[in-house]
mmCIF file with all atom_site columns, C-alpha atoms in Angstrom:
data_model
loop_
_atom_site.group_PDB
_atom_site.id
_atom_site.type_symbol
_atom_site.label_atom_id
_atom_site.label_alt_id
_atom_site.label_comp_id
_atom_site.label_asym_id
_atom_site.label_entity_id
_atom_site.label_seq_id
_atom_site.pdbx_PDB_ins_code
_atom_site.Cartn_x
_atom_site.Cartn_y
_atom_site.Cartn_z
_atom_site.occupancy
_atom_site.B_iso_or_equiv
_atom_site.pdbx_formal_charge
_atom_site.auth_seq_id
_atom_site.auth_comp_id
_atom_site.auth_asym_id
_atom_site.auth_atom_id
_atom_site.pdbx_PDB_model_num
ATOM 1   C CA . UNK A 1 1   ? 0.004   -0.088  0.002   1.00 64.00 ? 263 UNK A CA 1
ATOM 2   C CA . UNK A 1 2   ? 1.378   3.411   -0.971  1.00 68.00 ? 264 UNK A CA 1
ATOM 3   C CA . UNK A 1 3   ? 2.296   6.028   1.611   1.00 73.00 ? 265 UNK A CA 1
ATOM 4   C CA . UNK A 1 4   ? -0.572  8.304   0.501   1.00 79.00 ? 266 UNK A CA 1
ATOM 5   C CA . UNK A 1 5   ? -3.148  5.581   1.131   1.00 81.00 ? 267 UNK A CA 1
ATOM 6   C CA . UNK A 1 6   ? -2.334  5.340   4.702   1.00 86.00 ? 268 UNK A CA 1
ATOM 7   C CA . UNK A 1 7   ? -4.260  8.595   5.764   1.00 89.00 ? 269 UNK A CA 1
ATOM 8   C CA . UNK A 1 8   ? -7.373  7.476   3.807   1.00 89.00 ? 270 UNK A CA 1
ATOM 9   C CA . UNK A 1 9   ? -7.386  3.957   5.221   1.00 91.00 ? 271 UNK A CA 1
ATOM 10  C CA . UNK A 1 10  ? -6.461  4.986   8.847   1.00 93.00 ? 272 UNK A CA 1
ATOM 11  C CA . UNK A 1 11  ? -9.062  7.782   8.846   1.00 93.00 ? 273 UNK A CA 1
ATOM 12  C CA . UNK A 1 12  ? -11.869 5.461   7.719   1.00 93.00 ? 274 UNK A CA 1
ATOM 13  C CA . UNK A 1 13  ? -10.837 2.753   10.116  1.00 94.00 ? 275 UNK A CA 1
ATOM 14  C CA . UNK A 1 14  ? -10.868 5.168   13.041  1.00 94.00 ? 276 UNK A CA 1
ATOM 15  C CA . UNK A 1 15  ? -14.201 6.402   11.989  1.00 93.00 ? 277 UNK A CA 1
ATOM 16  C CA . UNK A 1 16  ? -15.525 2.950   12.136  1.00 94.00 ? 278 UNK A CA 1
ATOM 17  C CA . UNK A 1 17  ? -13.864 2.005   15.340  1.00 94.00 ? 279 UNK A CA 1
ATOM 18  C CA . UNK A 1 18  ? -16.443 3.221   17.985  1.00 91.00 ? 280 UNK A CA 1
ATOM 19  C CA . UNK A 1 19  ? -19.606 1.784   16.178  1.00 92.00 ? 281 UNK A CA 1
ATOM 20  C CA . UNK A 1 20  ? -17.756 -1.472  15.588  1.00 93.00 ? 282 UNK A CA 1
ATOM 21  C CA . UNK A 1 21  ? -16.659 -1.770  19.165  1.00 94.00 ? 283 UNK A CA 1
ATOM 22  C CA . UNK A 1 22  ? -20.175 -0.944  20.272  1.00 92.00 ? 284 UNK A CA 1
ATOM 23  C CA . UNK A 1 23  ? -21.575 -3.586  18.035  1.00 93.00 ? 285 UNK A CA 1
ATOM 24  C CA . UNK A 1 24  ? -19.149 -6.217  19.148  1.00 92.00 ? 286 UNK A CA 1
ATOM 25  C CA . UNK A 1 25  ? -20.060 -5.669  22.722  1.00 92.00 ? 287 UNK A CA 1
ATOM 26  C CA . UNK A 1 26  ? -23.790 -5.924  21.808  1.00 90.00 ? 288 UNK A CA 1
ATOM 27  C CA . UNK A 1 27  ? -23.070 -9.281  19.958  1.00 92.00 ? 289 UNK A CA 1
ATOM 28  C CA . UNK A 1 28  ? -21.075 -10.592 22.794  1.00 92.00 ? 290 UNK A CA 1
ATOM 29  C CA . UNK A 1 29  ? -23.779 -9.581  25.390  1.00 91.00 ? 291 UNK A CA 1
ATOM 30  C CA . UNK A 1 30  ? -26.366 -11.364 23.469  1.00 89.00 ? 292 UNK A CA 1
ATOM 31  C CA . UNK A 1 31  ? -24.131 -14.462 22.908  1.00 88.00 ? 293 UNK A CA 1
ATOM 32  C CA . UNK A 1 32  ? -23.596 -14.590 26.715  1.00 85.00 ? 294 UNK A CA 1
ATOM 33  C CA . UNK A 1 33  ? -27.311 -14.696 27.442  1.00 81.00 ? 295 UNK A CA 1
ATOM 34  C CA . UNK A 1 34  ? -28.156 -11.116 28.399  1.00 79.00 ? 296 UNK A CA 1
ATOM 35  C CA . UNK A 1 35  ? -30.879 -10.449 30.769  1.00 81.00 ? 297 UNK A CA 1
ATOM 36  C CA . UNK A 1 36  ? -34.010 -9.039  29.147  1.00 84.00 ? 298 UNK A CA 1
ATOM 37  C CA . UNK A 1 37  ? -34.699 -5.490  29.885  1.00 82.00 ? 299 UNK A CA 1
ATOM 38  C CA . UNK A 1 38  ? -36.839 -2.800  28.401  1.00 78.00 ? 300 UNK A CA 1
ATOM 39  C CA . UNK A 1 39  ? -33.794 -1.274  26.525  1.00 79.00 ? 301 UNK A CA 1
ATOM 40  C CA . UNK A 1 40  ? -32.665 -4.606  24.932  1.00 82.00 ? 302 UNK A CA 1
ATOM 41  C CA . UNK A 1 41  ? -35.923 -6.597  24.738  1.00 87.00 ? 303 UNK A CA 1
ATOM 42  C CA . UNK A 1 42  ? -36.135 -6.193  20.817  1.00 89.00 ? 304 UNK A CA 1
ATOM 43  C CA . UNK A 1 43  ? -32.608 -7.605  20.538  1.00 90.00 ? 305 UNK A CA 1
ATOM 44  C CA . UNK A 1 44  ? -32.979 -10.370 22.939  1.00 89.00 ? 306 UNK A CA 1
ATOM 45  C CA . UNK A 1 45  ? -36.298 -11.509 21.441  1.00 90.00 ? 307 UNK A CA 1
ATOM 46  C CA . UNK A 1 46  ? -34.964 -11.337 17.905  1.00 91.00 ? 308 UNK A CA 1
ATOM 47  C CA . UNK A 1 47  ? -31.078 -11.330 17.972  1.00 93.00 ? 309 UNK A CA 1
ATOM 48  C CA . UNK A 1 48  ? -30.336 -12.679 14.391  1.00 95.00 ? 310 UNK A CA 1
ATOM 49  C CA . UNK A 1 49  ? -30.967 -9.398  12.531  1.00 95.00 ? 311 UNK A CA 1
ATOM 50  C CA . UNK A 1 50  ? -28.698 -7.385  14.881  1.00 95.00 ? 312 UNK A CA 1
ATOM 51  C CA . UNK A 1 51  ? -25.991 -10.063 14.638  1.00 95.00 ? 313 UNK A CA 1
ATOM 52  C CA . UNK A 1 52  ? -26.128 -10.028 10.913  1.00 97.00 ? 314 UNK A CA 1
ATOM 53  C CA . UNK A 1 53  ? -26.025 -6.215  10.908  1.00 97.00 ? 315 UNK A CA 1
ATOM 54  C CA . UNK A 1 54  ? -23.057 -5.933  13.126  1.00 96.00 ? 316 UNK A CA 1
ATOM 55  C CA . UNK A 1 55  ? -21.086 -8.551  11.582  1.00 96.00 ? 317 UNK A CA 1
ATOM 56  C CA . UNK A 1 56  ? -21.788 -7.153  8.041   1.00 97.00 ? 318 UNK A CA 1
ATOM 57  C CA . UNK A 1 57  ? -21.003 -3.674  9.028   1.00 96.00 ? 319 UNK A CA 1
ATOM 58  C CA . UNK A 1 58  ? -17.556 -4.500  10.469  1.00 96.00 ? 320 UNK A CA 1
ATOM 59  C CA . UNK A 1 59  ? -16.690 -6.417  7.295   1.00 96.00 ? 321 UNK A CA 1
ATOM 60  C CA . UNK A 1 60  ? -18.070 -3.578  5.130   1.00 97.00 ? 322 UNK A CA 1
ATOM 61  C CA . UNK A 1 61  ? -16.183 -0.782  7.052   1.00 96.00 ? 323 UNK A CA 1
ATOM 62  C CA . UNK A 1 62  ? -12.892 -2.545  7.355   1.00 95.00 ? 324 UNK A CA 1
ATOM 63  C CA . UNK A 1 63  ? -12.566 -4.033  3.810   1.00 95.00 ? 325 UNK A CA 1
ATOM 64  C CA . UNK A 1 64  ? -14.199 -1.077  2.326   1.00 94.00 ? 326 UNK A CA 1
ATOM 65  C CA . UNK A 1 65  ? -11.552 1.229   3.758   1.00 94.00 ? 327 UNK A CA 1
ATOM 66  C CA . UNK A 1 66  ? -8.971  -0.702  1.745   1.00 93.00 ? 328 UNK A CA 1
ATOM 67  C CA . UNK A 1 67  ? -11.068 -0.719  -1.390  1.00 92.00 ? 329 UNK A CA 1
ATOM 68  C CA . UNK A 1 68  ? -11.154 3.056   -1.475  1.00 90.00 ? 330 UNK A CA 1
ATOM 69  C CA . UNK A 1 69  ? -7.288  3.293   -1.335  1.00 86.00 ? 331 UNK A CA 1
ATOM 70  C CA . UNK A 1 70  ? -6.113  4.101   -4.941  1.00 83.00 ? 332 UNK A CA 1
ATOM 71  C CA . UNK A 1 71  ? -2.843  2.260   -4.344  1.00 81.00 ? 333 UNK A CA 1
ATOM 72  C CA . UNK A 1 72  ? -4.550  -0.929  -3.511  1.00 80.00 ? 334 UNK A CA 1
ATOM 73  C CA . UNK A 1 73  ? -6.832  -0.757  -6.325  1.00 78.00 ? 335 UNK A CA 1
ATOM 74  C CA . UNK A 1 74  ? -4.004  -0.148  -8.757  1.00 77.00 ? 336 UNK A CA 1
ATOM 75  C CA . UNK A 1 75  ? -1.406  -2.620  -7.414  1.00 82.00 ? 337 UNK A CA 1
ATOM 76  C CA . UNK A 1 76  ? -3.711  -5.401  -6.109  1.00 83.00 ? 338 UNK A CA 1
ATOM 77  C CA . UNK A 1 77  ? -6.405  -5.657  -8.685  1.00 85.00 ? 339 UNK A CA 1
ATOM 78  C CA . UNK A 1 78  ? -7.169  -9.303  -8.084  1.00 89.00 ? 340 UNK A CA 1
ATOM 79  C CA . UNK A 1 79  ? -7.587  -8.845  -4.357  1.00 89.00 ? 341 UNK A CA 1
ATOM 80  C CA . UNK A 1 80  ? -9.613  -5.795  -5.123  1.00 90.00 ? 342 UNK A CA 1
ATOM 81  C CA . UNK A 1 81  ? -12.045 -7.801  -7.067  1.00 91.00 ? 343 UNK A CA 1
ATOM 82  C CA . UNK A 1 82  ? -12.286 -10.749 -4.573  1.00 93.00 ? 344 UNK A CA 1
ATOM 83  C CA . UNK A 1 83  ? -12.570 -8.357  -1.543  1.00 93.00 ? 345 UNK A CA 1
ATOM 84  C CA . UNK A 1 84  ? -15.146 -6.296  -3.567  1.00 94.00 ? 346 UNK A CA 1
ATOM 85  C CA . UNK A 1 85  ? -17.449 -9.284  -3.638  1.00 95.00 ? 347 UNK A CA 1
ATOM 86  C CA . UNK A 1 86  ? -17.228 -9.641  0.150   1.00 96.00 ? 348 UNK A CA 1
ATOM 87  C CA . UNK A 1 87  ? -17.824 -5.950  0.611   1.00 97.00 ? 349 UNK A CA 1
ATOM 88  C CA . UNK A 1 88  ? -20.904 -5.994  -1.774  1.00 97.00 ? 350 UNK A CA 1
ATOM 89  C CA . UNK A 1 89  ? -22.370 -9.021  0.247   1.00 97.00 ? 351 UNK A CA 1
ATOM 90  C CA . UNK A 1 90  ? -21.631 -7.379  3.587   1.00 97.00 ? 352 UNK A CA 1
ATOM 91  C CA . UNK A 1 91  ? -23.183 -4.207  2.451   1.00 97.00 ? 353 UNK A CA 1
ATOM 92  C CA . UNK A 1 92  ? -26.351 -5.764  1.206   1.00 98.00 ? 354 UNK A CA 1
ATOM 93  C CA . UNK A 1 93  ? -26.646 -7.673  4.616   1.00 98.00 ? 355 UNK A CA 1
ATOM 94  C CA . UNK A 1 94  ? -26.222 -4.375  6.374   1.00 97.00 ? 356 UNK A CA 1
ATOM 95  C CA . UNK A 1 95  ? -28.925 -2.581  4.389   1.00 98.00 ? 357 UNK A CA 1
ATOM 96  C CA . UNK A 1 96  ? -31.413 -5.363  4.450   1.00 98.00 ? 358 UNK A CA 1
ATOM 97  C CA . UNK A 1 97  ? -30.914 -6.167  8.124   1.00 97.00 ? 359 UNK A CA 1
ATOM 98  C CA . UNK A 1 98  ? -31.205 -2.467  8.965   1.00 97.00 ? 360 UNK A CA 1
ATOM 99  C CA . UNK A 1 99  ? -34.461 -2.121  7.042   1.00 97.00 ? 361 UNK A CA 1
ATOM 100 C CA . UNK A 1 100 ? -35.727 -5.345  8.620   1.00 97.00 ? 362 UNK A CA 1
ATOM 101 C CA . UNK A 1 101 ? -35.064 -4.159  12.135  1.00 96.00 ? 363 UNK A CA 1
ATOM 102 C CA . UNK A 1 102 ? -36.689 -0.735  11.366  1.00 96.00 ? 364 UNK A CA 1
ATOM 103 C CA . UNK A 1 103 ? -39.811 -2.490  10.115  1.00 95.00 ? 365 UNK A CA 1
ATOM 104 C CA . UNK A 1 104 ? -40.101 -5.090  12.872  1.00 95.00 ? 366 UNK A CA 1
ATOM 105 C CA . UNK A 1 105 ? -38.532 -3.839  16.092  1.00 94.00 ? 367 UNK A CA 1
ATOM 106 C CA . UNK A 1 106 ? -40.518 -1.899  18.473  1.00 90.00 ? 368 UNK A CA 1
ATOM 107 C CA . UNK A 1 107 ? -39.494 1.869   18.467  1.00 89.00 ? 369 UNK A CA 1
ATOM 108 C CA . UNK A 1 108 ? -37.476 2.782   21.639  1.00 88.00 ? 370 UNK A CA 1
ATOM 109 C CA . UNK A 1 109 ? -38.361 5.789   23.669  1.00 87.00 ? 371 UNK A CA 1
ATOM 110 C CA . UNK A 1 110 ? -35.214 7.680   22.386  1.00 88.00 ? 372 UNK A CA 1
ATOM 111 C CA . UNK A 1 111 ? -36.380 7.450   18.715  1.00 91.00 ? 373 UNK A CA 1
ATOM 112 C CA . UNK A 1 112 ? -39.278 8.844   16.858  1.00 92.00 ? 374 UNK A CA 1
ATOM 113 C CA . UNK A 1 113 ? -41.074 8.313   13.372  1.00 94.00 ? 375 UNK A CA 1
ATOM 114 C CA . UNK A 1 114 ? -38.883 10.894  11.750  1.00 95.00 ? 376 UNK A CA 1
ATOM 115 C CA . UNK A 1 115 ? -35.742 8.924   12.688  1.00 95.00 ? 377 UNK A CA 1
ATOM 116 C CA . UNK A 1 116 ? -37.298 5.794   11.611  1.00 95.00 ? 378 UNK A CA 1
ATOM 117 C CA . UNK A 1 117 ? -38.220 7.437   8.250   1.00 97.00 ? 379 UNK A CA 1
ATOM 118 C CA . UNK A 1 118 ? -34.539 8.302   7.809   1.00 97.00 ? 380 UNK A CA 1
ATOM 119 C CA . UNK A 1 119 ? -33.476 4.783   8.408   1.00 97.00 ? 381 UNK A CA 1
ATOM 120 C CA . UNK A 1 120 ? -35.796 3.629   5.509   1.00 97.00 ? 382 UNK A CA 1
ATOM 121 C CA . UNK A 1 121 ? -34.550 6.363   3.235   1.00 98.00 ? 383 UNK A CA 1
ATOM 122 C CA . UNK A 1 122 ? -30.785 5.923   3.765   1.00 98.00 ? 384 UNK A CA 1
ATOM 123 C CA . UNK A 1 123 ? -31.000 1.995   4.019   1.00 97.00 ? 385 UNK A CA 1
ATOM 124 C CA . UNK A 1 124 ? -32.875 1.920   0.672   1.00 98.00 ? 386 UNK A CA 1
ATOM 125 C CA . UNK A 1 125 ? -30.351 4.319   -0.869  1.00 98.00 ? 387 UNK A CA 1
ATOM 126 C CA . UNK A 1 126 ? -27.462 2.260   0.410   1.00 98.00 ? 388 UNK A CA 1
ATOM 127 C CA . UNK A 1 127 ? -29.013 -0.820  -1.287  1.00 98.00 ? 389 UNK A CA 1
ATOM 128 C CA . UNK A 1 128 ? -29.694 0.871   -4.467  1.00 98.00 ? 390 UNK A CA 1
ATOM 129 C CA . UNK A 1 129 ? -26.278 2.323   -4.587  1.00 98.00 ? 391 UNK A CA 1
ATOM 130 C CA . UNK A 1 130 ? -24.746 -1.122  -4.076  1.00 98.00 ? 392 UNK A CA 1
ATOM 131 C CA . UNK A 1 131 ? -26.770 -2.666  -6.936  1.00 98.00 ? 393 UNK A CA 1
ATOM 132 C CA . UNK A 1 132 ? -25.883 0.331   -9.185  1.00 98.00 ? 394 UNK A CA 1
ATOM 133 C CA . UNK A 1 133 ? -22.197 -0.053  -8.251  1.00 97.00 ? 395 UNK A CA 1
ATOM 134 C CA . UNK A 1 134 ? -22.255 -3.774  -9.113  1.00 97.00 ? 396 UNK A CA 1
ATOM 135 C CA . UNK A 1 135 ? -24.060 -3.127  -12.360 1.00 97.00 ? 397 UNK A CA 1
ATOM 136 C CA . UNK A 1 136 ? -21.454 -0.490  -13.406 1.00 96.00 ? 398 UNK A CA 1
ATOM 137 C CA . UNK A 1 137 ? -18.583 -2.915  -12.548 1.00 95.00 ? 399 UNK A CA 1
ATOM 138 C CA . UNK A 1 138 ? -20.144 -5.633  -14.757 1.00 95.00 ? 400 UNK A CA 1
ATOM 139 C CA . UNK A 1 139 ? -20.271 -2.970  -17.568 1.00 95.00 ? 401 UNK A CA 1
ATOM 140 C CA . UNK A 1 140 ? -16.726 -2.139  -16.910 1.00 93.00 ? 402 UNK A CA 1
ATOM 141 C CA . UNK A 1 141 ? -17.697 1.487   -16.130 1.00 95.00 ? 403 UNK A CA 1
ATOM 142 C CA . UNK A 1 142 ? -15.191 2.010   -13.366 1.00 91.00 ? 404 UNK A CA 1
ATOM 143 C CA . UNK A 1 143 ? -15.897 5.628   -12.812 1.00 92.00 ? 405 UNK A CA 1
ATOM 144 C CA . UNK A 1 144 ? -19.563 4.973   -12.085 1.00 95.00 ? 406 UNK A CA 1
ATOM 145 C CA . UNK A 1 145 ? -18.717 1.987   -10.100 1.00 95.00 ? 407 UNK A CA 1
ATOM 146 C CA . UNK A 1 146 ? -16.546 3.655   -7.760  1.00 93.00 ? 408 UNK A CA 1
ATOM 147 C CA . UNK A 1 147 ? -18.871 6.565   -7.474  1.00 96.00 ? 409 UNK A CA 1
ATOM 148 C CA . UNK A 1 148 ? -21.859 4.351   -6.527  1.00 97.00 ? 410 UNK A CA 1
ATOM 149 C CA . UNK A 1 149 ? -19.614 2.277   -4.072  1.00 97.00 ? 411 UNK A CA 1
ATOM 150 C CA . UNK A 1 150 ? -18.376 5.397   -2.389  1.00 96.00 ? 412 UNK A CA 1
ATOM 151 C CA . UNK A 1 151 ? -21.923 6.564   -1.808  1.00 97.00 ? 413 UNK A CA 1
ATOM 152 C CA . UNK A 1 152 ? -22.906 3.209   -0.394  1.00 98.00 ? 414 UNK A CA 1
ATOM 153 C CA . UNK A 1 153 ? -19.841 3.273   1.836   1.00 97.00 ? 415 UNK A CA 1
ATOM 154 C CA . UNK A 1 154 ? -20.622 6.764   3.083   1.00 97.00 ? 416 UNK A CA 1
ATOM 155 C CA . UNK A 1 155 ? -24.137 5.626   4.201   1.00 97.00 ? 417 UNK A CA 1
ATOM 156 C CA . UNK A 1 156 ? -22.767 2.528   5.787   1.00 96.00 ? 418 UNK A CA 1
ATOM 157 C CA . UNK A 1 157 ? -20.169 4.529   7.738   1.00 96.00 ? 419 UNK A CA 1
ATOM 158 C CA . UNK A 1 158 ? -23.034 6.859   9.018   1.00 95.00 ? 420 UNK A CA 1
ATOM 159 C CA . UNK A 1 159 ? -22.737 5.185   12.466  1.00 94.00 ? 421 UNK A CA 1
ATOM 160 C CA . UNK A 1 160 ? -19.213 6.505   12.863  1.00 95.00 ? 422 UNK A CA 1
ATOM 161 C CA . UNK A 1 161 ? -20.097 10.019  12.022  1.00 96.00 ? 423 UNK A CA 1
ATOM 162 C CA . UNK A 1 162 ? -23.210 9.842   14.368  1.00 95.00 ? 424 UNK A CA 1
ATOM 163 C CA . UNK A 1 163 ? -20.794 9.470   17.292  1.00 93.00 ? 425 UNK A CA 1
ATOM 164 C CA . UNK A 1 164 ? -19.611 13.010  16.637  1.00 95.00 ? 426 UNK A CA 1
ATOM 165 C CA . UNK A 1 165 ? -23.003 14.616  15.703  1.00 95.00 ? 427 UNK A CA 1
ATOM 166 C CA . UNK A 1 166 ? -24.647 13.226  18.782  1.00 93.00 ? 428 UNK A CA 1
ATOM 167 C CA . UNK A 1 167 ? -22.013 14.699  21.100  1.00 93.00 ? 429 UNK A CA 1
ATOM 168 C CA . UNK A 1 168 ? -23.569 18.120  21.257  1.00 93.00 ? 430 UNK A CA 1
ATOM 169 C CA . UNK A 1 169 ? -26.978 16.540  21.736  1.00 92.00 ? 431 UNK A CA 1
ATOM 170 C CA . UNK A 1 170 ? -25.632 14.637  24.682  1.00 90.00 ? 432 UNK A CA 1
ATOM 171 C CA . UNK A 1 171 ? -24.113 17.722  26.270  1.00 92.00 ? 433 UNK A CA 1
ATOM 172 C CA . UNK A 1 172 ? -27.319 19.836  25.612  1.00 91.00 ? 434 UNK A CA 1
ATOM 173 C CA . UNK A 1 173 ? -30.155 17.495  26.594  1.00 92.00 ? 435 UNK A CA 1
ATOM 174 C CA . UNK A 1 174 ? -30.711 14.405  28.770  1.00 90.00 ? 436 UNK A CA 1
ATOM 175 C CA . UNK A 1 175 ? -32.453 11.414  27.221  1.00 86.00 ? 437 UNK A CA 1
ATOM 176 C CA . UNK A 1 176 ? -35.339 12.027  29.593  1.00 88.00 ? 438 UNK A CA 1
ATOM 177 C CA . UNK A 1 177 ? -36.053 15.538  28.004  1.00 92.00 ? 439 UNK A CA 1
ATOM 178 C CA . UNK A 1 178 ? -39.208 15.318  25.735  1.00 92.00 ? 440 UNK A CA 1
ATOM 179 C CA . UNK A 1 179 ? -37.386 17.183  23.049  1.00 93.00 ? 441 UNK A CA 1
ATOM 180 C CA . UNK A 1 180 ? -34.595 14.488  22.969  1.00 94.00 ? 442 UNK A CA 1
ATOM 181 C CA . UNK A 1 181 ? -36.155 12.167  20.254  1.00 93.00 ? 443 UNK A CA 1
ATOM 182 C CA . UNK A 1 182 ? -36.675 15.063  17.768  1.00 95.00 ? 444 UNK A CA 1
ATOM 183 C CA . UNK A 1 183 ? -33.095 16.391  18.175  1.00 95.00 ? 445 UNK A CA 1
ATOM 184 C CA . UNK A 1 184 ? -31.640 12.826  18.100  1.00 95.00 ? 446 UNK A CA 1
ATOM 185 C CA . UNK A 1 185 ? -33.290 12.329  14.657  1.00 96.00 ? 447 UNK A CA 1
ATOM 186 C CA . UNK A 1 186 ? -31.645 15.709  13.590  1.00 96.00 ? 448 UNK A CA 1
ATOM 187 C CA . UNK A 1 187 ? -28.301 14.666  14.835  1.00 95.00 ? 449 UNK A CA 1
ATOM 188 C CA . UNK A 1 188 ? -28.247 11.126  13.365  1.00 96.00 ? 450 UNK A CA 1
ATOM 189 C CA . UNK A 1 189 ? -29.660 12.432  9.960   1.00 96.00 ? 451 UNK A CA 1
ATOM 190 C CA . UNK A 1 190 ? -27.007 15.062  9.849   1.00 97.00 ? 452 UNK A CA 1
ATOM 191 C CA . UNK A 1 191 ? -24.298 12.390  9.965   1.00 97.00 ? 453 UNK A CA 1
ATOM 192 C CA . UNK A 1 192 ? -25.733 10.636  6.976   1.00 97.00 ? 454 UNK A CA 1
ATOM 193 C CA . UNK A 1 193 ? -26.000 13.867  5.116   1.00 97.00 ? 455 UNK A CA 1
ATOM 194 C CA . UNK A 1 194 ? -22.470 14.997  5.880   1.00 97.00 ? 456 UNK A CA 1
ATOM 195 C CA . UNK A 1 195 ? -20.980 11.616  4.730   1.00 97.00 ? 457 UNK A CA 1
ATOM 196 C CA . UNK A 1 196 ? -22.881 11.655  1.509   1.00 97.00 ? 458 UNK A CA 1
ATOM 197 C CA . UNK A 1 197 ? -21.825 15.480  0.920   1.00 97.00 ? 459 UNK A CA 1
ATOM 198 C CA . UNK A 1 198 ? -18.164 14.547  1.504   1.00 96.00 ? 460 UNK A CA 1
ATOM 199 C CA . UNK A 1 199 ? -18.513 11.566  -0.867  1.00 96.00 ? 461 UNK A CA 1
ATOM 200 C CA . UNK A 1 200 ? -20.103 13.705  -3.596  1.00 96.00 ? 462 UNK A CA 1
ATOM 201 C CA . UNK A 1 201 ? -17.252 16.237  -3.162  1.00 94.00 ? 463 UNK A CA 1
ATOM 202 C CA . UNK A 1 202 ? -14.718 13.561  -3.682  1.00 93.00 ? 464 UNK A CA 1
ATOM 203 C CA . UNK A 1 203 ? -16.572 12.250  -6.673  1.00 93.00 ? 465 UNK A CA 1
ATOM 204 C CA . UNK A 1 204 ? -16.762 15.753  -8.235  1.00 90.00 ? 466 UNK A CA 1
ATOM 205 C CA . UNK A 1 205 ? -13.162 16.497  -7.533  1.00 87.00 ? 467 UNK A CA 1
ATOM 206 C CA . UNK A 1 206 ? -12.207 13.559  -9.631  1.00 74.00 ? 468 UNK A CA 1
ATOM 207 C CA . UNK A 1 207 ? -10.339 11.647  -7.064  1.00 53.00 ? 469 UNK A CA 1
ATOM 208 C CA . UNK A 1 208 ? -11.932 8.364   -8.090  1.00 44.00 ? 470 UNK A CA 1
ATOM 209 C CA . UNK A 1 209 ? -10.544 8.450   -11.600 1.00 50.00 ? 471 UNK A CA 1
ATOM 210 C CA . UNK A 1 210 ? -9.563  4.950   -12.849 1.00 48.00 ? 472 UNK A CA 1
ATOM 211 C CA . UNK A 1 211 ? -5.860  4.581   -12.271 1.00 47.00 ? 473 UNK A CA 1
ATOM 212 C CA . UNK A 1 212 ? -3.522  3.866   -15.265 1.00 42.00 ? 474 UNK A CA 1
ATOM 213 C CA . UNK A 1 213 ? -3.263  0.198   -14.371 1.00 42.00 ? 475 UNK A CA 1
ATOM 214 C CA . UNK A 1 214 ? -7.063  -0.206  -14.205 1.00 44.00 ? 476 UNK A CA 1
ATOM 215 C CA . UNK A 1 215 ? -7.906  1.443   -17.564 1.00 48.00 ? 477 UNK A CA 1
ATOM 216 C CA . UNK A 1 216 ? -8.708  -0.911  -20.282 1.00 48.00 ? 478 UNK A CA 1
ATOM 217 C CA . UNK A 1 217 ? -5.996  -1.146  -22.799 1.00 47.00 ? 479 UNK A CA 1
ATOM 218 C CA . UNK A 1 218 ? -6.350  -0.406  -26.442 1.00 48.00 ? 480 UNK A CA 1
ATOM 219 C CA . UNK A 1 219 ? -6.089  -3.334  -28.855 1.00 44.00 ? 481 UNK A CA 1
#
């Protein structure tokens, strides 16, 4: 991996660290037979979706960080293609399990209908972006492939940015405040919007141009 790739990979892995750790703790707690409480009842009663979501998210975030490094794409093309299949499958698992939990899990007191609506919107967008990214790859349209995969990755990494957007909320309001669910929806939605805005900026700046090694050669 080239020197210039390390800041990209390191930054993305750091962004994914906190939600990955929180998810691992959640899965470990469920595997250890967690006591059923009002806060975790939905997870204890139906653990499979959350386990799929967490494992898929960790794979998607970690492997996806290396997929976005230009040096890795250019110098390890076979690895990029093989890892890309895993990233695609993990991303689809994340999106579908997230949509399933949104539709079937009881809404906790900290959330509201507006936040749930955002989960539907961004979860669906992530799934569509993954499919369009795969379709572009099959057509050998590498520019479109990378753009759509970056958008999907931006949504998938929303939980990392939500750690930062929720800090002002935690300072300003307690979870018992009646205004908390509404402001939580704003904080969480802002993270997805920020990630997608950064992704679009990168795409428009042309930083995802196919490398010389990846361009199809003329006959």
